[in-house]
Amino acid sequence: GLAAGVATFLATPSSANLASAVTDEVGSGSLVFSTSGTFVPVLNFGGATTGITYVTQAATYTLIGATISFSIFIQLSSKGSATGSATITGFPNASRAGSTGNYFAGAPTSITFTGLFFGQINASSSTMSILQYTTATTPLAITDVGFVNTSRISITGTYLI
């Protein structure tokens, strides 16, 4: 059957009953048709940002319902001294629990990798891993070793929240 808020709205349509129905149906919040904005993407190596500086560090997003579409551009002036796997943080929302995949094609410049360059956001996460597909059956992390002081990353994608 219908959730109580939806049944009430159908019996007595009003703005207040619609808000109650949406909250009752999805569990929390109000109905969001569309919103957009910017966020600051932060490159990390091994979860650290020591010494990383940027020429450009920009991102935009659009939220429609439960779908976020984004575009990121990062250009380094220094890759810093942090070591480890490359990730990007700063996304406005975590991905949906239980979602798998969330793979995003990217256009890297001055980054050493083998095969296909891409980003991935795991379920319930707002951190993108920077990965490569080689001949291996599982993706491999791109680390600080693959970056130089002038590296650039451009990635666009869409994921569910």
mmCIF file of C-alpha atoms in Angstrom:
data_model
loop_
_atom_site.group_PDB
_atom_site.id
_atom_site.type_symbol
_atom_site.label_atom_id
_atom_site.label_comp_id
_atom_site.label_asym_id
_atom_site.label_seq_id
_atom_site.Cartn_x
_atom_site.Cartn_y
_atom_site.Cartn_z
ATOM 1 C CA GLY A 1 0.000 0.000 0.000
ATOM 2 C CA LEU A 2 0.833 3.648 -0.052
ATOM 3 C CA ALA A 3 2.757 5.354 2.716
ATOM 4 C CA ALA A 4 0.462 7.317 5.045
ATOM 5 C CA GLY A 5 1.729 10.702 3.787
ATOM 6 C CA VAL A 6 1.049 9.788 0.145
ATOM 7 C CA ALA A 7 -2.499 8.616 0.960
ATOM 8 C CA THR A 8 -3.157 11.874 2.839
ATOM 9 C CA PHE A 9 -1.866 13.963 -0.087
ATOM 10 C CA LEU A 10 -4.022 12.045 -2.569
ATOM 11 C CA ALA A 11 -7.099 12.527 -0.366
ATOM 12 C CA THR A 12 -6.353 16.201 0.397
ATOM 13 C CA PRO A 13 -3.893 17.758 -2.066
ATOM 14 C CA SER A 14 -1.942 20.692 -0.610
ATOM 15 C CA SER A 15 1.652 21.918 -0.492
ATOM 16 C CA ALA A 16 1.971 20.869 3.148
ATOM 17 C CA ASN A 17 0.616 17.380 2.425
ATOM 18 C CA LEU A 18 2.908 17.035 -0.610
ATOM 19 C CA ALA A 19 5.954 17.879 1.532
ATOM 20 C CA SER A 20 4.772 15.368 4.127
ATOM 21 C CA ALA A 21 4.215 12.703 1.468
ATOM 22 C CA VAL A 22 7.674 13.152 -0.021
ATOM 23 C CA THR A 23 9.328 13.068 3.397
ATOM 24 C CA ASP A 24 7.287 10.013 4.388
ATOM 25 C CA GLU A 25 7.991 8.184 1.128
ATOM 26 C CA VAL A 26 11.781 8.630 0.866
ATOM 27 C CA GLY A 27 12.582 8.752 4.561
ATOM 28 C CA SER A 28 13.913 12.279 4.947
ATOM 29 C CA GLY A 29 14.200 15.697 3.367
ATOM 30 C CA SER A 30 12.146 17.616 0.915
ATOM 31 C CA LEU A 31 11.660 16.984 -2.747
ATOM 32 C CA VAL A 32 14.561 18.444 -4.711
ATOM 33 C CA PHE A 33 13.862 18.988 -8.390
ATOM 34 C CA SER A 34 17.185 20.564 -9.334
ATOM 35 C CA THR A 35 20.057 22.482 -7.836
ATOM 36 C CA SER A 36 23.563 23.272 -8.989
ATOM 37 C CA GLY A 37 26.736 24.693 -7.586
ATOM 38 C CA THR A 38 30.460 24.406 -7.284
ATOM 39 C CA PHE A 39 32.808 22.473 -5.040
ATOM 40 C CA VAL A 40 36.551 22.376 -4.490
ATOM 41 C CA PRO A 41 38.126 19.091 -5.633
ATOM 42 C CA VAL A 42 41.132 18.134 -3.515
ATOM 43 C CA LEU A 43 43.821 15.771 -4.823
ATOM 44 C CA ASN A 44 45.256 13.432 -2.186
ATOM 45 C CA PHE A 45 48.038 10.871 -2.243
ATOM 46 C CA GLY A 46 47.584 8.170 0.369
ATOM 47 C CA GLY A 47 44.950 10.385 2.017
ATOM 48 C CA ALA A 48 47.368 13.319 2.490
ATOM 49 C CA THR A 49 47.761 16.657 0.699
ATOM 50 C CA THR A 50 51.222 17.657 1.959
ATOM 51 C CA GLY A 51 52.692 20.323 -0.305
ATOM 52 C CA ILE A 52 50.164 19.960 -3.135
ATOM 53 C CA THR A 53 49.463 23.321 -4.804
ATOM 54 C CA TYR A 54 47.266 24.199 -7.740
ATOM 55 C CA VAL A 55 47.113 26.415 -10.789
ATOM 56 C CA THR A 56 43.407 25.494 -11.105
ATOM 57 C CA GLN A 57 41.153 23.603 -8.729
ATOM 58 C CA ALA A 58 37.535 23.811 -9.934
ATOM 59 C CA ALA A 59 34.382 21.714 -10.110
ATOM 60 C CA THR A 60 30.700 22.161 -10.867
ATOM 61 C CA TYR A 61 27.741 19.904 -10.195
ATOM 62 C CA THR A 62 24.027 19.636 -10.896
ATOM 63 C CA LEU A 63 21.706 17.655 -8.658
ATOM 64 C CA ILE A 64 18.467 16.480 -10.279
ATOM 65 C CA GLY A 65 16.416 14.276 -7.999
ATOM 66 C CA ALA A 66 18.917 11.735 -6.668
ATOM 67 C CA THR A 67 21.417 12.117 -9.527
ATOM 68 C CA ILE A 68 24.553 14.258 -9.398
ATOM 69 C CA SER A 69 26.330 15.201 -12.616
ATOM 70 C CA PHE A 70 29.749 16.764 -12.137
ATOM 71 C CA SER A 71 32.753 18.151 -13.961
ATOM 72 C CA ILE A 72 36.196 18.475 -12.346
ATOM 73 C CA PHE A 73 39.339 20.204 -13.562
ATOM 74 C CA ILE A 74 42.578 20.148 -11.569
ATOM 75 C CA GLN A 75 45.922 21.547 -12.721
ATOM 76 C CA LEU A 76 48.855 21.237 -10.354
ATOM 77 C CA SER A 77 51.701 23.653 -9.796
ATOM 78 C CA SER A 78 53.312 21.195 -7.345
ATOM 79 C CA LYS A 79 52.465 17.552 -6.630
ATOM 80 C CA GLY A 80 53.870 17.941 -3.121
ATOM 81 C CA SER A 81 55.544 15.241 -1.055
ATOM 82 C CA ALA A 82 52.584 13.031 -0.058
ATOM 83 C CA THR A 83 52.828 9.438 -1.289
ATOM 84 C CA GLY A 84 50.345 6.690 -2.072
ATOM 85 C CA SER A 85 47.218 6.125 -4.140
ATOM 86 C CA ALA A 86 45.646 9.154 -5.833
ATOM 87 C CA THR A 87 42.149 10.179 -4.762
ATOM 88 C CA ILE A 88 39.953 13.254 -5.136
ATOM 89 C CA THR A 89 37.803 14.464 -2.247
ATOM 90 C CA GLY A 90 35.384 17.356 -1.840
ATOM 91 C CA PHE A 91 32.317 15.973 -3.630
ATOM 92 C CA PRO A 92 29.059 17.566 -2.415
ATOM 93 C CA ASN A 93 27.337 14.244 -1.613
ATOM 94 C CA ALA A 94 28.262 10.631 -0.990
ATOM 95 C CA SER A 95 27.151 8.041 -3.525
ATOM 96 C CA ARG A 96 24.143 5.874 -2.772
ATOM 97 C CA ALA A 97 24.574 2.943 -0.392
ATOM 98 C CA GLY A 98 24.650 -0.317 -2.302
ATOM 99 C CA SER A 99 25.625 1.319 -5.586
ATOM 100 C CA THR A 100 28.384 -0.394 -7.481
ATOM 101 C CA GLY A 101 30.522 0.849 -10.297
ATOM 102 C CA ASN A 102 30.307 4.621 -10.512
ATOM 103 C CA TYR A 103 33.109 4.712 -13.071
ATOM 104 C CA PHE A 104 34.055 7.972 -14.776
ATOM 105 C CA ALA A 105 36.177 8.564 -17.852
ATOM 106 C CA GLY A 106 38.842 11.205 -17.547
ATOM 107 C CA ALA A 107 41.323 13.137 -19.613
ATOM 108 C CA PRO A 108 44.726 13.214 -17.902
ATOM 109 C CA THR A 109 47.711 15.292 -18.993
ATOM 110 C CA SER A 110 51.256 14.647 -17.744
ATOM 111 C CA ILE A 111 50.187 11.613 -15.712
ATOM 112 C CA THR A 112 51.879 8.264 -16.300
ATOM 113 C CA PHE A 113 49.556 5.261 -16.452
ATOM 114 C CA THR A 114 49.020 2.105 -18.493
ATOM 115 C CA GLY A 115 45.784 1.292 -20.293
ATOM 116 C CA LEU A 116 42.589 3.170 -19.451
ATOM 117 C CA PHE A 117 42.521 6.137 -17.012
ATOM 118 C CA PHE A 118 39.335 6.540 -14.946
ATOM 119 C CA GLY A 119 37.860 7.537 -11.598
ATOM 120 C CA GLN A 120 35.627 5.498 -9.309
ATOM 121 C CA ILE A 121 33.412 6.440 -6.365
ATOM 122 C CA ASN A 122 32.447 3.439 -4.239
ATOM 123 C CA ALA A 123 29.078 3.002 -2.530
ATOM 124 C CA SER A 124 28.406 5.407 0.368
ATOM 125 C CA SER A 125 31.553 7.385 -0.441
ATOM 126 C CA SER A 126 32.376 10.927 -1.513
ATOM 127 C CA THR A 127 35.977 10.068 -2.416
ATOM 128 C CA MET A 128 36.997 9.282 -5.991
ATOM 129 C CA SER A 129 39.843 6.840 -6.538
ATOM 130 C CA ILE A 130 42.048 7.557 -9.561
ATOM 131 C CA LEU A 131 42.611 4.223 -11.285
ATOM 132 C CA GLN A 132 43.893 2.515 -14.402
ATOM 133 C CA TYR A 133 42.856 -0.632 -16.221
ATOM 134 C CA THR A 134 45.809 -2.546 -17.560
ATOM 135 C CA THR A 135 45.803 -6.168 -18.639
ATOM 136 C CA ALA A 136 44.882 -7.051 -15.057
ATOM 137 C CA THR A 137 41.286 -8.083 -14.343
ATOM 138 C CA THR A 138 40.943 -5.547 -11.538
ATOM 139 C CA PRO A 139 41.729 -1.844 -11.677
ATOM 140 C CA LEU A 140 45.011 -0.606 -10.229
ATOM 141 C CA ALA A 141 45.565 2.625 -8.316
ATOM 142 C CA ILE A 142 47.535 5.421 -9.918
ATOM 143 C CA THR A 143 49.939 6.725 -7.284
ATOM 144 C CA ASP A 144 51.967 9.875 -6.713
ATOM 145 C CA VAL A 145 54.756 8.301 -8.809
ATOM 146 C CA GLY A 146 52.622 8.796 -11.929
ATOM 147 C CA PHE A 147 52.177 12.533 -11.305
ATOM 148 C CA VAL A 148 54.461 15.493 -11.999
ATOM 149 C CA ASN A 149 54.245 19.113 -10.874
ATOM 150 C CA THR A 150 52.289 20.086 -14.014
ATOM 151 C CA SER A 151 49.784 17.196 -14.043
ATOM 152 C CA ARG A 152 46.190 17.937 -15.072
ATOM 153 C CA ILE A 153 42.990 15.963 -14.575
ATOM 154 C CA SER A 154 39.633 16.551 -16.206
ATOM 155 C CA ILE A 155 36.821 14.153 -15.231
ATOM 156 C CA THR A 156 33.061 14.304 -15.785
ATOM 157 C CA GLY A 157 30.441 11.872 -14.618
ATOM 158 C CA THR A 158 27.119 11.111 -12.995
ATOM 159 C CA TYR A 159 26.281 9.116 -9.873
ATOM 160 C CA LEU A 160 23.288 8.408 -7.617
ATOM 161 C CA ILE A 161 23.047 9.691 -4.064
#
